[in-house]
Tab-separated table of C-alpha atoms in Angstrom:
chain	number	residue	atom	x	y	z
A	1	UNK	CA	98.945	32.822	-25.715
A	2	UNK	CA	96.211	35.394	-24.999
A	3	UNK	CA	94.149	34.136	-27.963
A	4	UNK	CA	94.439	30.533	-26.743
A	5	UNK	CA	93.379	31.584	-23.242
A	6	UNK	CA	90.290	33.352	-24.605
A	7	UNK	CA	89.413	30.244	-26.607
A	8	UNK	CA	89.528	27.937	-23.568
A	9	UNK	CA	87.575	30.449	-21.479
A	10	UNK	CA	84.878	30.601	-24.176
A	11	UNK	CA	84.623	26.791	-24.342
A	12	UNK	CA	84.467	26.575	-20.526
A	13	UNK	CA	81.688	29.179	-20.384
A	14	UNK	CA	79.769	27.280	-23.057
A	15	UNK	CA	79.930	24.073	-21.020
A	16	UNK	CA	78.946	25.868	-17.801
A	17	UNK	CA	75.956	27.519	-19.469
A	18	UNK	CA	74.744	24.339	-21.157
A	19	UNK	CA	75.286	21.948	-18.237
A	20	UNK	CA	72.239	22.939	-16.139
A	21	UNK	CA	69.962	23.113	-19.182
A	22	UNK	CA	68.663	19.576	-18.569
A	23	UNK	CA	67.488	20.455	-15.093
A	24	UNK	CA	65.658	23.544	-16.339
A	25	UNK	CA	63.893	21.591	-19.107
A	26	UNK	CA	63.071	18.488	-17.082
A	27	UNK	CA	59.356	17.729	-16.645
A	28	UNK	CA	58.811	15.089	-13.958
A	29	UNK	CA	55.252	14.437	-15.194
A	30	UNK	CA	56.306	13.253	-18.651
A	31	UNK	CA	57.711	9.846	-19.530
A	32	UNK	CA	61.328	9.905	-20.742
A	33	UNK	CA	61.799	7.669	-23.783
A	34	UNK	CA	64.889	6.542	-25.689
A	35	UNK	CA	63.910	5.204	-29.140
A	36	UNK	CA	66.544	2.760	-30.396
A	37	UNK	CA	65.210	2.360	-33.930
A	38	UNK	CA	67.318	2.474	-37.060
A	39	UNK	CA	64.219	2.216	-39.284
A	40	UNK	CA	62.231	5.055	-37.707
A	41	UNK	CA	61.840	8.601	-38.962
A	42	UNK	CA	62.937	10.207	-35.703
A	43	UNK	CA	61.694	13.694	-36.609
A	44	UNK	CA	58.275	12.267	-37.428
A	45	UNK	CA	58.282	10.270	-34.198
A	46	UNK	CA	58.982	13.401	-32.136
A	47	UNK	CA	56.288	15.462	-33.845
A	48	UNK	CA	53.632	12.716	-33.526
A	49	UNK	CA	54.312	11.449	-29.993
A	50	UNK	CA	54.401	14.732	-28.095
A	51	UNK	CA	53.199	13.474	-24.719
A	52	UNK	CA	56.605	12.028	-23.768
A	53	UNK	CA	60.086	13.510	-23.494
A	54	UNK	CA	62.409	12.046	-26.120
A	55	UNK	CA	65.935	11.756	-24.724
A	56	UNK	CA	69.216	11.196	-26.525
A	57	UNK	CA	70.728	8.556	-24.261
A	58	UNK	CA	69.463	5.373	-22.660
A	59	UNK	CA	70.944	6.395	-19.316
A	60	UNK	CA	68.434	9.271	-19.087
A	61	UNK	CA	65.362	7.246	-20.097
A	62	UNK	CA	62.570	5.580	-18.165
A	63	UNK	CA	61.687	3.406	-21.156
A	64	UNK	CA	64.068	2.040	-23.797
A	65	UNK	CA	62.282	1.148	-27.047
A	66	UNK	CA	64.432	-1.439	-28.832
A	67	UNK	CA	63.305	-2.158	-32.404
A	68	UNK	CA	64.589	-5.055	-34.511
A	69	UNK	CA	63.523	-6.232	-37.950
A	70	UNK	CA	63.350	-9.416	-39.991
A	71	UNK	CA	62.597	-9.558	-43.712
A	72	UNK	CA	59.449	-11.497	-44.544
A	73	UNK	CA	59.016	-13.839	-47.471
A	74	UNK	CA	56.982	-11.281	-49.382
A	75	UNK	CA	59.704	-8.678	-49.078
A	76	UNK	CA	58.124	-6.767	-46.213
A	77	UNK	CA	59.360	-6.475	-42.654
A	78	UNK	CA	58.391	-8.003	-39.322
A	79	UNK	CA	59.287	-5.463	-36.656
A	80	UNK	CA	59.683	-6.538	-33.050
A	81	UNK	CA	59.412	-3.680	-30.572
A	82	UNK	CA	60.571	-4.313	-27.016
A	83	UNK	CA	59.676	-1.740	-24.371
A	84	UNK	CA	62.257	-2.092	-21.598
A	85	UNK	CA	61.450	-0.335	-18.340
A	86	UNK	CA	64.195	1.587	-16.562
A	87	UNK	CA	64.387	3.479	-13.254
A	88	UNK	CA	61.002	3.102	-11.500
A	89	UNK	CA	59.858	0.792	-14.322
A	90	UNK	CA	62.873	-1.523	-14.013
A	91	UNK	CA	61.869	-5.155	-14.473
A	92	UNK	CA	58.867	-4.374	-16.655
A	93	UNK	CA	59.169	-5.397	-20.315
A	94	UNK	CA	56.494	-5.451	-23.013
A	95	UNK	CA	56.843	-6.701	-26.590
A	96	UNK	CA	54.774	-5.772	-29.639
A	97	UNK	CA	55.149	-6.712	-33.294
A	98	UNK	CA	54.183	-4.906	-36.483
A	99	UNK	CA	54.194	-6.191	-40.054
A	100	UNK	CA	54.922	-3.919	-43.024
A	101	UNK	CA	54.130	-4.853	-46.599
A	102	UNK	CA	56.676	-5.091	-49.401
A	103	UNK	CA	55.040	-2.233	-51.293
A	104	UNK	CA	54.369	0.026	-48.324
A	105	UNK	CA	55.527	3.578	-48.898
A	106	UNK	CA	58.033	5.166	-46.490
A	107	UNK	CA	55.177	7.250	-45.074
A	108	UNK	CA	53.082	4.137	-44.425
A	109	UNK	CA	55.997	2.459	-42.649
A	110	UNK	CA	56.824	5.436	-40.466
A	111	UNK	CA	53.176	5.921	-39.494
A	112	UNK	CA	52.799	2.239	-38.663
A	113	UNK	CA	55.924	2.139	-36.499
A	114	UNK	CA	54.998	5.378	-34.765
A	115	UNK	CA	51.523	4.081	-33.958
A	116	UNK	CA	52.867	0.871	-32.429
A	117	UNK	CA	55.504	2.757	-30.424
A	118	UNK	CA	52.771	5.033	-29.075
A	119	UNK	CA	50.616	2.056	-28.085
A	120	UNK	CA	53.517	0.397	-26.295
A	121	UNK	CA	54.306	3.542	-24.297
A	122	UNK	CA	50.752	4.008	-22.992
A	123	UNK	CA	51.019	1.475	-20.096
A	124	UNK	CA	54.122	3.286	-18.860
A	125	UNK	CA	52.715	6.796	-19.334
A	126	UNK	CA	49.540	5.740	-17.503
A	127	UNK	CA	51.661	5.596	-14.343
A	128	UNK	CA	52.983	9.147	-14.716
A	129	UNK	CA	51.548	12.589	-14.121
A	130	UNK	CA	50.193	12.867	-17.686
A	131	UNK	CA	47.802	9.937	-17.243
A	132	UNK	CA	44.756	12.179	-16.706
A	133	UNK	CA	45.499	13.950	-19.993
A	134	UNK	CA	45.658	10.787	-22.098
A	135	UNK	CA	42.678	9.442	-23.994
A	136	UNK	CA	41.789	6.414	-26.104
A	137	UNK	CA	40.436	6.580	-29.648
A	138	UNK	CA	39.219	3.761	-31.851
A	139	UNK	CA	38.822	3.490	-35.625
A	140	UNK	CA	36.163	0.867	-36.410
A	141	UNK	CA	36.994	-1.715	-39.051
A	142	UNK	CA	35.333	-1.540	-42.440
A	143	UNK	CA	31.917	-3.169	-42.558
A	144	UNK	CA	31.798	-6.827	-43.545
A	145	UNK	CA	30.238	-6.974	-47.012
A	146	UNK	CA	29.993	-10.755	-47.270
A	147	UNK	CA	28.347	-12.386	-44.238
A	148	UNK	CA	29.596	-15.760	-45.377
A	149	UNK	CA	33.227	-14.668	-45.471
A	150	UNK	CA	33.811	-15.660	-41.858
A	151	UNK	CA	34.115	-19.253	-40.810
A	152	UNK	CA	32.059	-21.049	-38.222
A	153	UNK	CA	32.021	-19.583	-34.702
A	154	UNK	CA	33.448	-16.299	-36.033
A	155	UNK	CA	36.803	-17.788	-37.088
A	156	UNK	CA	38.063	-15.988	-40.186
A	157	UNK	CA	39.240	-18.099	-43.064
A	158	UNK	CA	42.707	-17.677	-44.471
A	159	UNK	CA	42.643	-15.258	-47.424
A	160	UNK	CA	43.023	-16.788	-50.860
A	161	UNK	CA	46.492	-16.174	-52.267
A	162	UNK	CA	46.592	-16.577	-56.075
A	163	UNK	CA	50.400	-16.310	-55.959
A	164	UNK	CA	50.793	-19.133	-53.418
A	165	UNK	CA	53.237	-17.029	-51.325
A	166	UNK	CA	55.535	-16.291	-54.277
A	167	UNK	CA	56.889	-12.763	-54.655
A	168	UNK	CA	58.906	-11.398	-57.576
A	169	UNK	CA	61.136	-8.396	-58.013
A	170	UNK	CA	62.794	-6.960	-61.122
A	171	UNK	CA	65.362	-4.198	-60.740
A	172	UNK	CA	67.829	-2.271	-62.861
A	173	UNK	CA	70.136	0.629	-62.138
A	174	UNK	CA	72.990	2.416	-63.792
A	175	UNK	CA	75.173	5.477	-63.637
A	176	UNK	CA	77.547	7.413	-65.817
A	177	UNK	CA	80.191	9.970	-64.900
A	178	UNK	CA	83.259	11.477	-66.444
A	179	UNK	CA	85.369	14.448	-67.400
A	180	UNK	CA	87.509	15.411	-70.374
A	181	UNK	CA	90.063	12.600	-69.991
A	182	UNK	CA	88.134	9.829	-68.274
A	183	UNK	CA	84.669	8.345	-68.178
A	184	UNK	CA	82.831	5.612	-66.309
A	185	UNK	CA	79.645	3.682	-67.100
A	186	UNK	CA	77.952	1.112	-64.908
A	187	UNK	CA	74.822	-0.935	-65.492
A	188	UNK	CA	73.364	-3.735	-63.394
A	189	UNK	CA	70.142	-5.666	-63.166
A	190	UNK	CA	68.566	-8.423	-61.103
A	191	UNK	CA	65.493	-10.614	-60.924
A	192	UNK	CA	64.428	-12.394	-57.731
A	193	UNK	CA	61.684	-14.844	-56.883
A	194	UNK	CA	60.998	-15.814	-53.266
A	195	UNK	CA	58.554	-18.029	-51.464
A	196	UNK	CA	58.516	-18.143	-47.680
A	197	UNK	CA	56.270	-20.130	-45.373
A	198	UNK	CA	56.792	-21.462	-41.867
A	199	UNK	CA	58.035	-24.768	-43.324
A	200	UNK	CA	59.811	-23.748	-46.522
A	201	UNK	CA	62.048	-20.949	-47.741
A	202	UNK	CA	62.890	-20.642	-51.445
A	203	UNK	CA	65.062	-17.843	-52.833
A	204	UNK	CA	65.877	-17.646	-56.545
A	205	UNK	CA	67.854	-14.812	-58.128
A	206	UNK	CA	69.719	-13.789	-61.257
A	207	UNK	CA	71.987	-10.781	-61.606
A	208	UNK	CA	74.349	-9.142	-64.033
A	209	UNK	CA	76.623	-6.130	-64.215
A	210	UNK	CA	78.601	-4.262	-66.853
A	211	UNK	CA	81.355	-1.871	-65.782
A	212	UNK	CA	83.288	0.216	-68.319
A	213	UNK	CA	86.096	2.711	-67.642
A	214	UNK	CA	87.772	4.921	-70.274
A	215	UNK	CA	90.985	6.938	-69.954
A	216	UNK	CA	93.029	9.302	-72.116
A	217	UNK	CA	96.586	10.358	-71.306
A	218	UNK	CA	99.709	11.523	-73.068
A	219	UNK	CA	103.120	9.864	-73.055
A	220	UNK	CA	105.540	12.241	-74.734
A	221	UNK	CA	103.736	13.369	-77.879
A	222	UNK	CA	101.580	10.245	-78.112
A	223	UNK	CA	97.904	10.317	-77.085
A	224	UNK	CA	96.886	7.002	-75.554
A	225	UNK	CA	93.314	5.874	-75.133
A	226	UNK	CA	92.504	2.829	-73.019
A	227	UNK	CA	89.305	1.091	-72.019
A	228	UNK	CA	88.581	-1.389	-69.225
A	229	UNK	CA	85.482	-3.601	-69.258
A	230	UNK	CA	84.330	-5.994	-66.534
A	231	UNK	CA	81.286	-8.243	-66.931
A	232	UNK	CA	79.707	-10.459	-64.295
A	233	UNK	CA	76.549	-12.545	-64.615
A	234	UNK	CA	75.128	-15.187	-62.342
A	235	UNK	CA	72.229	-16.914	-60.695
A	236	UNK	CA	71.649	-18.445	-57.256
A	237	UNK	CA	69.134	-20.721	-55.648
A	238	UNK	CA	68.455	-21.516	-51.994
A	239	UNK	CA	65.899	-24.032	-50.733
A	240	UNK	CA	65.489	-24.515	-46.971
A	241	UNK	CA	63.241	-26.878	-45.022
A	242	UNK	CA	62.397	-26.151	-41.383
A	243	UNK	CA	62.805	-29.347	-39.360
A	244	UNK	CA	62.640	-28.322	-35.687
A	245	UNK	CA	62.695	-25.018	-33.729
A	246	UNK	CA	66.508	-25.296	-33.864
A	247	UNK	CA	67.305	-27.315	-37.012
A	248	UNK	CA	66.952	-26.748	-40.754
A	249	UNK	CA	68.294	-28.390	-43.906
A	250	UNK	CA	68.666	-27.007	-47.379
A	251	UNK	CA	70.403	-26.779	-50.713
A	252	UNK	CA	72.476	-24.018	-52.295
A	253	UNK	CA	73.233	-23.843	-55.999
A	254	UNK	CA	74.836	-21.204	-58.165
A	255	UNK	CA	75.976	-20.474	-61.697
A	256	UNK	CA	78.115	-17.539	-62.834
A	257	UNK	CA	80.481	-16.138	-65.424
A	258	UNK	CA	83.087	-13.464	-64.762
A	259	UNK	CA	85.828	-11.752	-66.730
A	260	UNK	CA	87.486	-10.700	-63.465
A	261	UNK	CA	87.447	-14.251	-62.083
A	262	UNK	CA	88.617	-15.922	-65.330
A	263	UNK	CA	85.521	-18.133	-65.495
A	264	UNK	CA	83.542	-18.753	-68.635
A	265	UNK	CA	81.150	-20.840	-66.565
A	266	UNK	CA	81.159	-21.726	-62.862
A	267	UNK	CA	78.588	-24.042	-61.287
A	268	UNK	CA	78.245	-25.045	-57.629
A	269	UNK	CA	75.898	-27.429	-55.821
A	270	UNK	CA	75.961	-27.817	-52.022
A	271	UNK	CA	73.461	-29.499	-49.673
A	272	UNK	CA	73.649	-27.944	-46.195
A	273	UNK	CA	72.380	-28.306	-42.641
A	274	UNK	CA	72.110	-25.556	-40.018
A	275	UNK	CA	71.607	-25.752	-36.268
A	276	UNK	CA	70.675	-22.711	-34.200
A	277	UNK	CA	71.537	-23.002	-30.504
A	278	UNK	CA	68.846	-20.377	-29.914
A	279	UNK	CA	65.296	-21.039	-31.179
A	280	UNK	CA	64.738	-19.398	-34.568
A	281	UNK	CA	61.734	-17.602	-33.039
A	282	UNK	CA	64.183	-15.412	-31.074
A	283	UNK	CA	66.317	-14.496	-34.082
A	284	UNK	CA	65.300	-10.824	-34.033
A	285	UNK	CA	67.269	-10.452	-30.784
A	286	UNK	CA	69.921	-13.180	-30.871
A	287	UNK	CA	71.124	-16.092	-32.961
A	288	UNK	CA	73.943	-18.629	-32.742
A	289	UNK	CA	74.088	-20.774	-35.873
A	290	UNK	CA	76.376	-23.551	-37.055
A	291	UNK	CA	76.084	-24.369	-40.752
A	292	UNK	CA	77.852	-27.166	-42.621
A	293	UNK	CA	77.683	-27.864	-46.351
A	294	UNK	CA	79.352	-30.293	-48.750
A	295	UNK	CA	79.104	-30.380	-52.522
A	296	UNK	CA	80.919	-29.825	-55.815
A	297	UNK	CA	82.170	-26.895	-57.866
A	298	UNK	CA	82.693	-27.027	-61.617
A	299	UNK	CA	84.600	-24.350	-63.524
A	300	UNK	CA	85.224	-23.812	-67.229
A	301	UNK	CA	88.010	-21.229	-67.459
A	302	UNK	CA	88.568	-18.496	-70.025
A	303	UNK	CA	92.340	-19.013	-69.870
A	304	UNK	CA	94.522	-21.912	-68.703
A	305	UNK	CA	95.100	-21.611	-64.966
A	306	UNK	CA	98.241	-21.734	-62.837
A	307	UNK	CA	97.501	-25.437	-62.338
A	308	UNK	CA	97.247	-26.137	-66.108
A	309	UNK	CA	93.476	-26.591	-66.026
A	310	UNK	CA	91.029	-25.518	-68.709
A	311	UNK	CA	88.131	-26.913	-66.720
A	312	UNK	CA	87.702	-28.948	-63.541
A	313	UNK	CA	85.133	-30.362	-61.131
A	314	UNK	CA	86.145	-30.515	-57.471
A	315	UNK	CA	84.464	-31.628	-54.223
A	316	UNK	CA	84.346	-28.962	-51.519
A	317	UNK	CA	82.933	-28.530	-48.033
A	318	UNK	CA	82.485	-25.541	-45.738
A	319	UNK	CA	81.649	-24.616	-42.142
A	320	UNK	CA	80.204	-21.306	-40.907
A	321	UNK	CA	79.617	-20.343	-37.269
A	322	UNK	CA	77.841	-17.041	-36.608
A	323	UNK	CA	76.690	-15.298	-33.447
A	324	UNK	CA	74.547	-12.152	-33.473
A	325	UNK	CA	72.786	-10.275	-30.713
A	326	UNK	CA	70.913	-7.001	-30.412
A	327	UNK	CA	70.687	-5.784	-26.831
A	328	UNK	CA	69.957	-2.495	-25.046
A	329	UNK	CA	73.708	-1.927	-24.664
A	330	UNK	CA	74.411	-2.395	-28.365
A	331	UNK	CA	74.864	-4.915	-31.174
A	332	UNK	CA	77.408	-7.672	-31.733
A	333	UNK	CA	77.936	-9.825	-34.818
A	334	UNK	CA	80.787	-12.370	-34.925
A	335	UNK	CA	81.448	-15.118	-37.446
A	336	UNK	CA	84.113	-17.610	-38.452
A	337	UNK	CA	84.049	-19.559	-41.692
A	338	UNK	CA	86.110	-21.965	-43.700
A	339	UNK	CA	85.944	-23.779	-47.040
A	340	UNK	CA	88.224	-26.520	-48.303
A	341	UNK	CA	88.656	-28.508	-51.509
A	342	UNK	CA	88.663	-32.220	-50.772
A	343	UNK	CA	90.855	-33.276	-53.709
A	344	UNK	CA	93.696	-31.208	-52.179
A	345	UNK	CA	93.199	-30.199	-48.553
A	346	UNK	CA	95.912	-27.581	-48.921
A	347	UNK	CA	93.491	-25.543	-51.038
A	348	UNK	CA	91.317	-23.731	-48.519
A	349	UNK	CA	89.932	-20.374	-47.421
A	350	UNK	CA	89.355	-19.439	-43.779
A	351	UNK	CA	88.127	-16.204	-42.322
A	352	UNK	CA	86.921	-14.388	-39.248
A	353	UNK	CA	84.849	-11.236	-39.097
A	354	UNK	CA	82.524	-9.242	-36.971
A	355	UNK	CA	81.153	-5.911	-35.977
A	356	UNK	CA	79.994	-4.283	-32.785
A	357	UNK	CA	78.308	-1.037	-31.829
A	358	UNK	CA	78.440	-0.512	-28.065
A	359	UNK	CA	77.137	2.136	-25.684
A	360	UNK	CA	79.887	2.167	-23.064
A	361	UNK	CA	78.551	4.969	-20.885
A	362	UNK	CA	76.307	8.024	-21.070
A	363	UNK	CA	76.645	9.637	-24.484
A	364	UNK	CA	79.645	7.561	-25.545
A	365	UNK	CA	79.389	4.988	-28.338
A	366	UNK	CA	82.094	2.812	-29.808
A	367	UNK	CA	81.934	0.834	-33.048
A	368	UNK	CA	84.442	-1.404	-34.716
A	369	UNK	CA	84.293	-4.120	-37.324
A	370	UNK	CA	86.054	-5.889	-40.106
A	371	UNK	CA	87.098	-9.232	-41.485
A	372	UNK	CA	90.232	-11.156	-42.339
A	373	UNK	CA	90.577	-14.138	-44.657
A	374	UNK	CA	93.425	-16.539	-45.303
A	375	UNK	CA	93.322	-17.337	-49.033
A	376	UNK	CA	94.707	-20.609	-50.389
A	377	UNK	CA	92.066	-21.619	-52.954
A	378	UNK	CA	92.548	-19.417	-56.023
A	379	UNK	CA	92.274	-22.206	-58.577
A	380	UNK	CA	91.001	-19.746	-61.195
A	381	UNK	CA	94.115	-17.570	-61.578
A	382	UNK	CA	95.429	-17.485	-65.183
A	383	UNK	CA	98.840	-18.997	-65.865
A	384	UNK	CA	100.186	-16.091	-67.895
A	385	UNK	CA	101.552	-12.889	-66.400
A	386	UNK	CA	99.034	-10.077	-66.285
A	387	UNK	CA	99.678	-6.883	-68.198
A	388	UNK	CA	100.259	-3.613	-66.398
A	389	UNK	CA	96.896	-2.357	-67.673
A	390	UNK	CA	95.052	-5.401	-66.313
A	391	UNK	CA	96.656	-4.912	-62.902
A	392	UNK	CA	96.125	-1.160	-62.607
A	393	UNK	CA	92.550	-1.252	-63.926
A	394	UNK	CA	91.619	-4.333	-61.861
A	395	UNK	CA	90.547	-6.292	-64.923
A	396	UNK	CA	91.743	-9.603	-63.474
A	397	UNK	CA	92.007	-11.053	-59.989
A	398	UNK	CA	95.498	-11.010	-58.475
A	399	UNK	CA	97.185	-13.767	-56.505
A	400	UNK	CA	97.032	-13.111	-52.763
A	401	UNK	CA	97.521	-15.005	-49.515
A	402	UNK	CA	95.062	-12.910	-47.522
A	403	UNK	CA	92.552	-10.077	-47.647
A	404	UNK	CA	91.123	-7.834	-44.953
A	405	UNK	CA	88.852	-4.914	-44.213
A	406	UNK	CA	88.619	-2.971	-40.945
A	407	UNK	CA	86.802	0.100	-39.685
A	408	UNK	CA	86.213	1.776	-36.353
A	409	UNK	CA	84.955	4.933	-34.736
A	410	UNK	CA	83.742	6.605	-31.570
A	411	UNK	CA	81.157	9.252	-30.833
A	412	UNK	CA	80.418	11.280	-27.737
A	413	UNK	CA	77.312	13.404	-27.294
A	414	UNK	CA	76.849	15.797	-24.406
A	415	UNK	CA	74.585	18.718	-23.541
A	416	UNK	CA	70.813	18.626	-23.309
A	417	UNK	CA	69.373	15.157	-22.821
A	418	UNK	CA	66.146	16.099	-24.585
A	419	UNK	CA	65.391	15.780	-28.307
A	420	UNK	CA	61.740	16.828	-28.502
A	421	UNK	CA	62.138	19.767	-30.884
A	422	UNK	CA	62.249	19.389	-34.667
A	423	UNK	CA	63.527	22.285	-36.810
A	424	UNK	CA	63.924	21.382	-40.516
A	425	UNK	CA	65.002	24.852	-41.687
A	426	UNK	CA	68.023	24.892	-44.034
A	427	UNK	CA	68.412	21.122	-43.847
A	428	UNK	CA	69.533	18.863	-41.057
A	429	UNK	CA	70.654	20.472	-37.819
A	430	UNK	CA	73.706	18.184	-37.910
A	431	UNK	CA	75.003	20.254	-40.820
A	432	UNK	CA	75.313	23.332	-38.676
A	433	UNK	CA	78.137	24.312	-36.394
A	434	UNK	CA	79.560	26.995	-34.166
A	435	UNK	CA	82.607	29.162	-34.732
A	436	UNK	CA	84.239	31.098	-31.907
A	437	UNK	CA	86.062	34.121	-33.216
A	438	UNK	CA	89.041	35.428	-31.230
């Protein structure tokens, strides 16, 4: 009992000592900033922008920097940075954008984002007590070497693009692990080709994977060795035409082969139309899309299916409704979807899913997400009974009426509101801790 009492007294003293720390550190002349940026190097941001106070919670800030990102056709990123005024700056909002290249290094990206964040904070800081200590610097552009490179009246011509907006990517990765009685090897590769303009979007990709697992175990005096191999290969194509600020039409096609899915060859072809209730130009902050497609699926099976088919071609249609938003109070992503074979409307798959990350009050965040699907369209299941090895090693898909995935968590941060100091010694500060000995 005495040990427990000393523990609670120690915790209480810790809270009492740390509670007034914010007041002692507060500097009324400096702008308080909450950077809401999942792509930023926060330590770098703090060490480069030293003329503001970085705070840990939006409730303590005078400016909330909300950063969102969209992938560009060339594989880079278009970052939209919204500077939302709070407290005395309430009602003032500025927006800047920054474009990163596909081959930019992490250092180039963090420097670019940090520079834009600094520029966006200047109008707010100019109305604080540090205004007389701020200055403006300018780096002149490189000299023009070709006087004829600019168009008439100083209008620059569009740069010549020998690739005509096409970008390509080739990737491969693998891993191997094991111990005396088991081993695992994995190898995958992919090739993508993309072309994105304001009017057209074309995505082409191929991929493949090889997954091998090996086990040794003893039953009585018998040594048993078993091996599990799963192979998957495929290709996909997406072509989209922009029609209006809200409407687009396109075509999806795919081809694949899978030992797990019992398909020697699977081919799908589906024209589609999508309507966004919000203009696509606002998609970095919010989007509400309704997408409908109708087409055919052809499958050539490795084994005869439950429905006595060696191969089949079936008409199918699908509907997807998705809502996403990124706001100062958090993120929400909700979607419902359904697909149905038209030759037998009882063969369908419907699902609902979503995720949210909310800031409910000072220091407290709540996140939850998941999905659930009702499965009634497993035409590919083999007719024969699966062996125990195939079931345990997940070599073949199993019959199911549903599948789901859920996650959730909370976090609560309290103490000093400031996060100006960076100390990289012995790794991240989050790895540390405190032990109270009784």
